[in-house]
Every structure is written in structure tokens, then in C-alpha cells.
Coordinates of C-alpha atoms in Angstrom, one line a residue:
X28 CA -37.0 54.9 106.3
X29 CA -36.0 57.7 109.1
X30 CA -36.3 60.9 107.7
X31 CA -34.8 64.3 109.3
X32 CA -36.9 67.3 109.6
X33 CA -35.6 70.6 109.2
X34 CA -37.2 74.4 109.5
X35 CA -35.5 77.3 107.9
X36 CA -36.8 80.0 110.2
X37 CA -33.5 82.0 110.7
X38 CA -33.8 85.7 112.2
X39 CA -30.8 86.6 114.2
X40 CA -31.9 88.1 117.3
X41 CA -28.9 91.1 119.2
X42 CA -28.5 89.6 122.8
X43 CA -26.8 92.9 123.7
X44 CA -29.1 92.4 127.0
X45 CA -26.9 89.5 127.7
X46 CA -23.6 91.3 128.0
X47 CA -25.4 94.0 130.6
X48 CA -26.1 91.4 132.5
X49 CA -22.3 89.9 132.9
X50 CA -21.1 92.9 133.6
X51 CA -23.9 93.4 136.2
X52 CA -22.9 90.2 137.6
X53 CA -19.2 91.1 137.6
X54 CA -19.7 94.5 139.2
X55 CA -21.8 92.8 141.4
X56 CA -19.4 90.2 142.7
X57 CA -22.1 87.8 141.3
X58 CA -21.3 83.7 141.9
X59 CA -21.7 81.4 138.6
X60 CA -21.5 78.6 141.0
X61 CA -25.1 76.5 142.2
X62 CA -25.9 77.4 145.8
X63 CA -24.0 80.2 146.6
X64 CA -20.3 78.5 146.5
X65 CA -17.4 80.8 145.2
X66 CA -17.6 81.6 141.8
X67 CA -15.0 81.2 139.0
X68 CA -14.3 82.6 135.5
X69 CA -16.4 80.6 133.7
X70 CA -19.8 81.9 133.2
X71 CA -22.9 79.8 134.5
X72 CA -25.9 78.4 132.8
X73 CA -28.4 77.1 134.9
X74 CA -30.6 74.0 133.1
X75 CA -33.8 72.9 134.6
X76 CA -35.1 70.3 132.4
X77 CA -38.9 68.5 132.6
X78 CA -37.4 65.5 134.9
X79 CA -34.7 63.8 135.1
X80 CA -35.7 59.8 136.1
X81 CA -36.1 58.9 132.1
X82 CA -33.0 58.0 130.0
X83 CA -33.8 60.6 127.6
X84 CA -33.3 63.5 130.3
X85 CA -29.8 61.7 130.8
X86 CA -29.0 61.7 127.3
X87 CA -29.7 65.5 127.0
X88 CA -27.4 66.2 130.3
X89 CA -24.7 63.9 128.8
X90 CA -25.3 66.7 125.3
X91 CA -25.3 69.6 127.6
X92 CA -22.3 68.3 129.6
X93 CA -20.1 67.8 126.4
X94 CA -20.8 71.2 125.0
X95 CA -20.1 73.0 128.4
X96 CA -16.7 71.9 128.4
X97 CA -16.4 72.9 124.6
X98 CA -17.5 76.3 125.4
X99 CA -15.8 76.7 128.5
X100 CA -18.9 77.3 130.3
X101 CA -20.4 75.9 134.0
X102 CA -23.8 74.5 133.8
X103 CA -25.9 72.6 136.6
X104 CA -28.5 70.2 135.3
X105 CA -31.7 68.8 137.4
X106 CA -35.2 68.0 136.9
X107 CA -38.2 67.4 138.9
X108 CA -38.7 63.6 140.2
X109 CA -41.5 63.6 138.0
X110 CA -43.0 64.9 134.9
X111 CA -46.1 66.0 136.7
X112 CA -44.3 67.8 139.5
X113 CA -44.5 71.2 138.2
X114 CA -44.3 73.1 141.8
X115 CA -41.0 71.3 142.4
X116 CA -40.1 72.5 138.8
X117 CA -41.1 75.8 139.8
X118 CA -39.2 75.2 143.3
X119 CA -35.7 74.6 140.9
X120 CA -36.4 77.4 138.8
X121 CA -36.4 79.7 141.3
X122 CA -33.1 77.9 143.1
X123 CA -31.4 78.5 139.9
X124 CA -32.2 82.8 140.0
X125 CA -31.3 83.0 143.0
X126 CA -27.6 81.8 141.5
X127 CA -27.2 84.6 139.6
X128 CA -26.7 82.5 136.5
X129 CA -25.6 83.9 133.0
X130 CA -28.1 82.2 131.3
X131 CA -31.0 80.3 132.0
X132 CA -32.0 76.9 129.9
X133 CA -35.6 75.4 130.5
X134 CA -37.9 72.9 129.6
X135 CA -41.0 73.7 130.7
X136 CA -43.1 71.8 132.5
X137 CA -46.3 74.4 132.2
X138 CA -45.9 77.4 130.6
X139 CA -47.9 79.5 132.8
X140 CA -46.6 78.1 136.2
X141 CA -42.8 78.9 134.6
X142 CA -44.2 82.3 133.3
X143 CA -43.5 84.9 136.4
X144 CA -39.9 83.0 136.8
X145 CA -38.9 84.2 132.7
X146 CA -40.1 87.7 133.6
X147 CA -37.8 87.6 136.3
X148 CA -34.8 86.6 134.2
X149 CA -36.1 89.4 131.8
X150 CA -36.4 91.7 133.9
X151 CA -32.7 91.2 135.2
X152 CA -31.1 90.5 131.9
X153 CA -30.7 87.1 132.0
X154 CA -31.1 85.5 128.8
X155 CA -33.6 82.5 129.1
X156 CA -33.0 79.6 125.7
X157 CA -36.0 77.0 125.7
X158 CA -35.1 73.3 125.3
X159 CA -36.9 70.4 124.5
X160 CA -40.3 72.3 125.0
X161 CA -41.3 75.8 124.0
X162 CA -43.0 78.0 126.3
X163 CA -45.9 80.6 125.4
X164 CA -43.9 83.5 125.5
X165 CA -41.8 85.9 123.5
X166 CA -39.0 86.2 126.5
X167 CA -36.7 83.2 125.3
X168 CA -34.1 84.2 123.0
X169 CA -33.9 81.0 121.0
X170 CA -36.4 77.6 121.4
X171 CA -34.2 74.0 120.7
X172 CA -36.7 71.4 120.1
X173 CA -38.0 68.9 117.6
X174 CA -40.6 70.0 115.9
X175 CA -42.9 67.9 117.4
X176 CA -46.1 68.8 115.3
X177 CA -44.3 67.8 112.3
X178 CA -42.8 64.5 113.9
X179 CA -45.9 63.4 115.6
X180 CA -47.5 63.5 112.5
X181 CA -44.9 60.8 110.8
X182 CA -46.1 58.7 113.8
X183 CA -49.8 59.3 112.5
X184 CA -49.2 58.7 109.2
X185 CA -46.5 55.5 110.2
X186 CA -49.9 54.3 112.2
X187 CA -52.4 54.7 109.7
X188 CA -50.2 53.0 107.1
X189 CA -49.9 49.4 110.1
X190 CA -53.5 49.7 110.4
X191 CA -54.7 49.6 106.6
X192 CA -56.2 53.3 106.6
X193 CA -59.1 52.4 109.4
X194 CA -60.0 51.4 112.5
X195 CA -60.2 52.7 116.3
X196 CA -57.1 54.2 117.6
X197 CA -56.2 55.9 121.2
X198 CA -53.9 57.9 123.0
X199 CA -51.8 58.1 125.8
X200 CA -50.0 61.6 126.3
X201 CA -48.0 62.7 128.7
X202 CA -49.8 66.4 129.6
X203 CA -51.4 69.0 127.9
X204 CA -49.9 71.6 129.6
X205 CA -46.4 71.8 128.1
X206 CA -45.9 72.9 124.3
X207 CA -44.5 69.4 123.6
X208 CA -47.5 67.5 125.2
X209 CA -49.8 69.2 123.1
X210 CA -47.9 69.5 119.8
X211 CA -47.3 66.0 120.0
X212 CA -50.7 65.1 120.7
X213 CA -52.4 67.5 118.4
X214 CA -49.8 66.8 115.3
X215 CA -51.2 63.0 115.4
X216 CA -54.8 64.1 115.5
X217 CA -54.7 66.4 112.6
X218 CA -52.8 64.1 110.6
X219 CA -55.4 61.4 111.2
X220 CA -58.0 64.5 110.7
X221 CA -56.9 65.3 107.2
X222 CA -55.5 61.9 105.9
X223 CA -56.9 59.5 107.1
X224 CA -60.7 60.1 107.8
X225 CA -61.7 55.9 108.3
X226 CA -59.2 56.2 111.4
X227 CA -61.3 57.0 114.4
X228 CA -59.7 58.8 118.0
X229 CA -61.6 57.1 120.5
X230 CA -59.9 58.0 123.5
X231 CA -57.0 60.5 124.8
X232 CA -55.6 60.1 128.4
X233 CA -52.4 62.1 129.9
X234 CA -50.0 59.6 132.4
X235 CA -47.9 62.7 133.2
X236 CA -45.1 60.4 131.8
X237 CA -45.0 58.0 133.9
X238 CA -44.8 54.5 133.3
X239 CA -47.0 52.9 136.2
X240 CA -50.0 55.4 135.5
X241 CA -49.9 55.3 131.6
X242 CA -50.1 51.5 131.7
X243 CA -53.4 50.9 133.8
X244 CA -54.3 54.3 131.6
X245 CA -53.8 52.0 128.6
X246 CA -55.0 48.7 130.3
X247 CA -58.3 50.4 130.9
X248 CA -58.7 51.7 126.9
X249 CA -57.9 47.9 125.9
X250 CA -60.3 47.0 128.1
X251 CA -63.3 49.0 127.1
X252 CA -62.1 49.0 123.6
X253 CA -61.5 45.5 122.8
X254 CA -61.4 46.2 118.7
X255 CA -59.3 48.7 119.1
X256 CA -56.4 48.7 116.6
X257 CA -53.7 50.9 117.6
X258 CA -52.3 53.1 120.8
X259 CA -49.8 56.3 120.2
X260 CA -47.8 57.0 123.1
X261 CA -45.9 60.4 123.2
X262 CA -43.1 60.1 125.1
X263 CA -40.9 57.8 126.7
X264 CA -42.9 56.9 130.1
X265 CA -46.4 56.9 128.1
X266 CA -44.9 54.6 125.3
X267 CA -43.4 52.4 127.5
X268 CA -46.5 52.3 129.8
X269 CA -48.1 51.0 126.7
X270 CA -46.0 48.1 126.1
X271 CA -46.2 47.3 129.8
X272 CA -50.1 47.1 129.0
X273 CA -50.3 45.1 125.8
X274 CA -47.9 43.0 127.9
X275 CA -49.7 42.2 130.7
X276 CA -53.4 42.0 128.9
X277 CA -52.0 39.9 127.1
X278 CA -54.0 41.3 123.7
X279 CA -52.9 40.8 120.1
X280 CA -53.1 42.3 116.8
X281 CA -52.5 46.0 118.6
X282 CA -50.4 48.6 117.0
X283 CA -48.6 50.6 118.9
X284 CA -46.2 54.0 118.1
X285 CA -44.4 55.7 120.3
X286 CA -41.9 58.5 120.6
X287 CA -38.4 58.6 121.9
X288 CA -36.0 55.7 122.0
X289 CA -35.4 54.1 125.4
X290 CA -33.7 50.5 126.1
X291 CA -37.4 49.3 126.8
X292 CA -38.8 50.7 123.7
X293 CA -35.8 49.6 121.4
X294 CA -36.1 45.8 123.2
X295 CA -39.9 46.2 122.3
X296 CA -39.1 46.9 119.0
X297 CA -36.4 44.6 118.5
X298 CA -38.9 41.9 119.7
X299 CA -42.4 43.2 118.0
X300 CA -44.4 44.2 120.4
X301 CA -44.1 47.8 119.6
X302 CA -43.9 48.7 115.9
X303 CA -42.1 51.7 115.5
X304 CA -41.7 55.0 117.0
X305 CA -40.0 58.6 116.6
X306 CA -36.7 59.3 118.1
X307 CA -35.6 62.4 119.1
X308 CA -31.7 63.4 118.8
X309 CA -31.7 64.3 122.5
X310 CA -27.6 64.6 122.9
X311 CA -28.3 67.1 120.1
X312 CA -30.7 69.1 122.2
X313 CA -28.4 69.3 125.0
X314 CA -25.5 70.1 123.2
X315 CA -27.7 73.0 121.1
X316 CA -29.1 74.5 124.3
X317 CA -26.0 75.3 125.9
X318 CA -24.3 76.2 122.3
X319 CA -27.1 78.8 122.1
X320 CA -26.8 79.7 125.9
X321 CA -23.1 80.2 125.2
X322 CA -24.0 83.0 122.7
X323 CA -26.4 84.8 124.2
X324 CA -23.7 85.5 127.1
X325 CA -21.3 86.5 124.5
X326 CA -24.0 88.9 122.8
X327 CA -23.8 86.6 119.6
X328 CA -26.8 86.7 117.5
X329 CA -29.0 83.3 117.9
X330 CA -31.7 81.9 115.8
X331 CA -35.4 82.2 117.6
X332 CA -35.5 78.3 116.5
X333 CA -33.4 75.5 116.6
X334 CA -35.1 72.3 114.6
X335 CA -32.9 69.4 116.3
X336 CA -34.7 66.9 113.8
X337 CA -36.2 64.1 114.5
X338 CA -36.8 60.3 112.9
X339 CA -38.9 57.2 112.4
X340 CA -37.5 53.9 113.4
X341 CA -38.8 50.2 113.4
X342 CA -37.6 46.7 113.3
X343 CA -36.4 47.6 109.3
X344 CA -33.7 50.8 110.4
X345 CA -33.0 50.2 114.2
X346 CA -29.3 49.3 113.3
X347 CA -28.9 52.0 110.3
X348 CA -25.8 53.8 111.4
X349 CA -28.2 57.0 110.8
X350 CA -31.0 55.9 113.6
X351 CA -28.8 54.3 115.9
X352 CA -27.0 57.6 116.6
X353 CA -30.0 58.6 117.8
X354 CA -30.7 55.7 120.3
X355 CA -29.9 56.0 124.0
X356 CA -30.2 53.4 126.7

């Protein structure tokens, strides 16, 4: 059964800073508009996400699009091509400061690359709201994320439960440079650490979350592994590179997890090839981020975290009215 994970840490945070920095902009004759285009009355929240080529990026925009209009707020939305491109993310980041924006969403594709650009919005009042992926630093007002510790560990523990409690398992992550990556990684690990001490974590390889690379990635750990019993993937690319590889070896009797809920992954569950995974509520994240970004403009207090939640699906709950909500394609 899905579950939803919550986390009660509530401390309302004064974004007093906020409202220096709209009237900053006003006296300033500021633009909210992207690229320097007239400005209007609605303030702007610039959103630089980790990409923007996987349908979970699309279902987060689609979010963040719905909640703009309900707050009465202009937001631009982009992403690097790919998940490994963090100098193009840096590239955006910067793009979006030099719009002046009200507020500034990110998803981080490394922490330290993004740091000096937060300082920046810091030092110039601009309050910064985290999405998808936390960043190592105290300068966001408010993170909105799953709690991807929490939910990589119900992938663990969904693993060692299709494997009988033992065996050789690997991984296929998709960085270890962004909180998410290594949440998601190190949630699964410690799980298997604690719980489930017969399961052994014979390899870990990062695909940058893309498909192409995560497959021969995988492909290569079937290969030199051939009793392994199980592959995690972490997010959409990785888990679907999987597939792609148990596909095209052609190997049975492989268990494979993943996260997030793409068309490909739902068809692969659908028709057993992969056995379950965790879906995100990623229309929730968007909609949450610019909710949040909304408030810290008005100087309304925000909570430092935002648990989005998070479930398990498989063959068993895909069409619960519950999960399905969930799915994108």
C-alpha cells in the first residue's frame, strides 16, 4: 500500500527582508519581467529547476504554473538540458538575478556551484525557496521537497521484502552532488544497513539522470554481476535506464525499484518488468514553491520545510484513485 510521509517541523520564519526588497525594486523602477521586457504589477519569481527534458520537471512547471495564476504572481520556469549540466544551471541562475526578480525558486543541481549565486540574492534581499532539492545552506527561506531519506528508504525496505531478505543488490543514482542524489542514495543504503544485513550493495554508479548513460551503467553491473538480484534507480532517467538494460540483456529474475512515475516506468510496471517504485507528488512541489515564494514577497511567515510526501506504487495500487494522482506522463 502507498503510504504518505509527513514531517512536523514548523518554525515560522519573518521575511520582513522580502518586503525591503519590493520596495527596492519599486523605487528602483525594477522589471519582474525575464530579460529585461517591461515590467508589470505582478511580482516575479524566477524558477530554475534541475532540467527540464524529464516529464517530471514538466509536471512541476504545470504545479508552478497553476499556483502563479492563483496568487497572481509572474514566474519563468527553465532548466538545464541536462541533469549534469551544472554550469549551464549556473549560467540560468545568474540570467534570472540579473531580472531583478521578487523571489527566487531553485533546485539545485550542486550546492556549492549554486552557493555564491544565494549569497547574491541575500545579499540584495531577495528571498531564495528551495524546491525539489535542498541546498547546504541556511540562506533559503523555506525547502519544498520529499523527504527523500525517508522515501528511499520504503524503496529499500519494498526491495528487500521482493528479494526474500538477501542477495546482491546495486545502484544507479543520478549524482551525488545535489541533496536529493545523495539522500536518495544514502536513505536506501542505511535501510539495507540496519534492516536487512543478508542484502549486500555491490556496486553504486551516478548516470547524471540520463537514460542513455544509466542503461550501459546498468548493462555493465548485470554483466559483471550475473547473480545479482535487484537494481534501485533514483530518479526518473536512472530508473528508466534500468529497464532499458534489463530490456536489452535480456536477464530474468531481476528486481528493480525505482523512483518517480514516468509513462515508461508506469508501462514497465503495468507490464512487470519493473516492480515497484516511489512517486513523488511533483504538481504538488510546484504548486508549494511558488505558494511559499508568494509569501515571502508578502512578508508572510513560511515554514523552513515543506514535506510534499511521497508514495510506493506497484502493479497492486497503480490505479488507486490515491497513487494515480500522483502519476504523470
Amino acid at each position: 500500500m502507498g503510504r504518505m510521509a509527513g514531517r512536523g517541523r514548523t518554525t515560522l520564519l519573518a521575511a520582513a527582508a522580502a518586503v525591503v526588497a519590493l520596495g527596492l525594486a519599486a523605487c528602483n523602477g525594477q522589471s519582474a519581467a525575464p530579460g529585461g521586457q517591461a515590467g508589470g504589477e505582478q511580482p516575479y519569481v524566477a524558477i530554475v529547476s534541475k532540467g527540464f527534458q524529464h516529464q517530471f520537471w514538466q509536471a512541476v512547471k504545470s504545479g508552478a504554473e497553476e499556483q502563479a495564476t492563483k496568487e497572481g504572481v509572474r514566474i519563468t520556469f527553465e532548466g538545464p538540458d541536462t541533469e549534469t549540466n551544472v554550469a549551464q544551471q549556473v549560467d540560468q541562475l545568474n540570467a534570472a538575478m540579473a531580472n531583478n526578480p521578487q523571489a527566487l525558486a531553485v533546485a539545485a543541481l550542486d550546492s556549492q556551484a549554486a552557493a555564491p549565486l544565494l549569497q547574491q540574492a541575500q545579499d540584495r534581499k531577495i528571498p531564495v525557496v528551495a524546491f525539489d532539492s535542498g541546498v547546504d545552506s541556511e540562506i533559503p527561506v523555506s525547502t519544498v521537497a520529499t523527504d527523500n531519506s525517508a522515501a528511499a528508504a520504503a524503496a529499500a525496505e519494498n526491495m528487500a521484502g521482493l528479494i526474500g531478505g538477501k542477495g546482491k543488490v546495486a545502484v544507479i543514482a543520478h549524482d551525488q552532488t545535489s541533496t536529493s542524489g545523495r539522500d536518495r542514495r544514502d536513505g536506501f543504503v542505511e535501510w539495507m544497513k540496519q534492516n536487512a544485513p543478508d542484502v549486500e550493495i555491490v556496486d553504486i554508479q551516478y548516470g547524471g539522470g540520463d537514460q542513455l548513460k544509466s542503461t550501459d551503467l546498468a548493462k555493465a553491473i548485470i554483466s559483471a554481476n550475473p547473480d545479482l538480484k535487484g537494481i534501485y534507480g533514483t530518479n526518473e532517467g536512472s530508473a528508466i535506464g534500468v529497464v532499458n538494460a534489463v530490456k536489452e540483456t535480456g536477464v530474468s529474475g531481476l528486481t528493480v525499484v525505482g523512483f518517480d512515475s514516468g509513462k515508461a516506468q508506469t508501462d514497465a510496471i503495468r507490464s512487470g518488468v519493473m516492480a515497484g517504485a516511489v512517486t513523488q507528488n511533483p504538481v504538488g512541489i510546484g504548486q508549494k514553491t511558488v505558494e511559499i515564494a508568494a509569501k515571502a514577497i508578502r512578508g508572510e511567515a513560511v515554514e523552513p520545510f515543506v514535506d510534499t510526501g511521497f508514495y510506493w506504487y506497484d502493479k497492486n495500487n497503480i490505479d488507486d484513485p490515491e497513487i494515480a494522482a500522483n502519476l504523470y506522463e
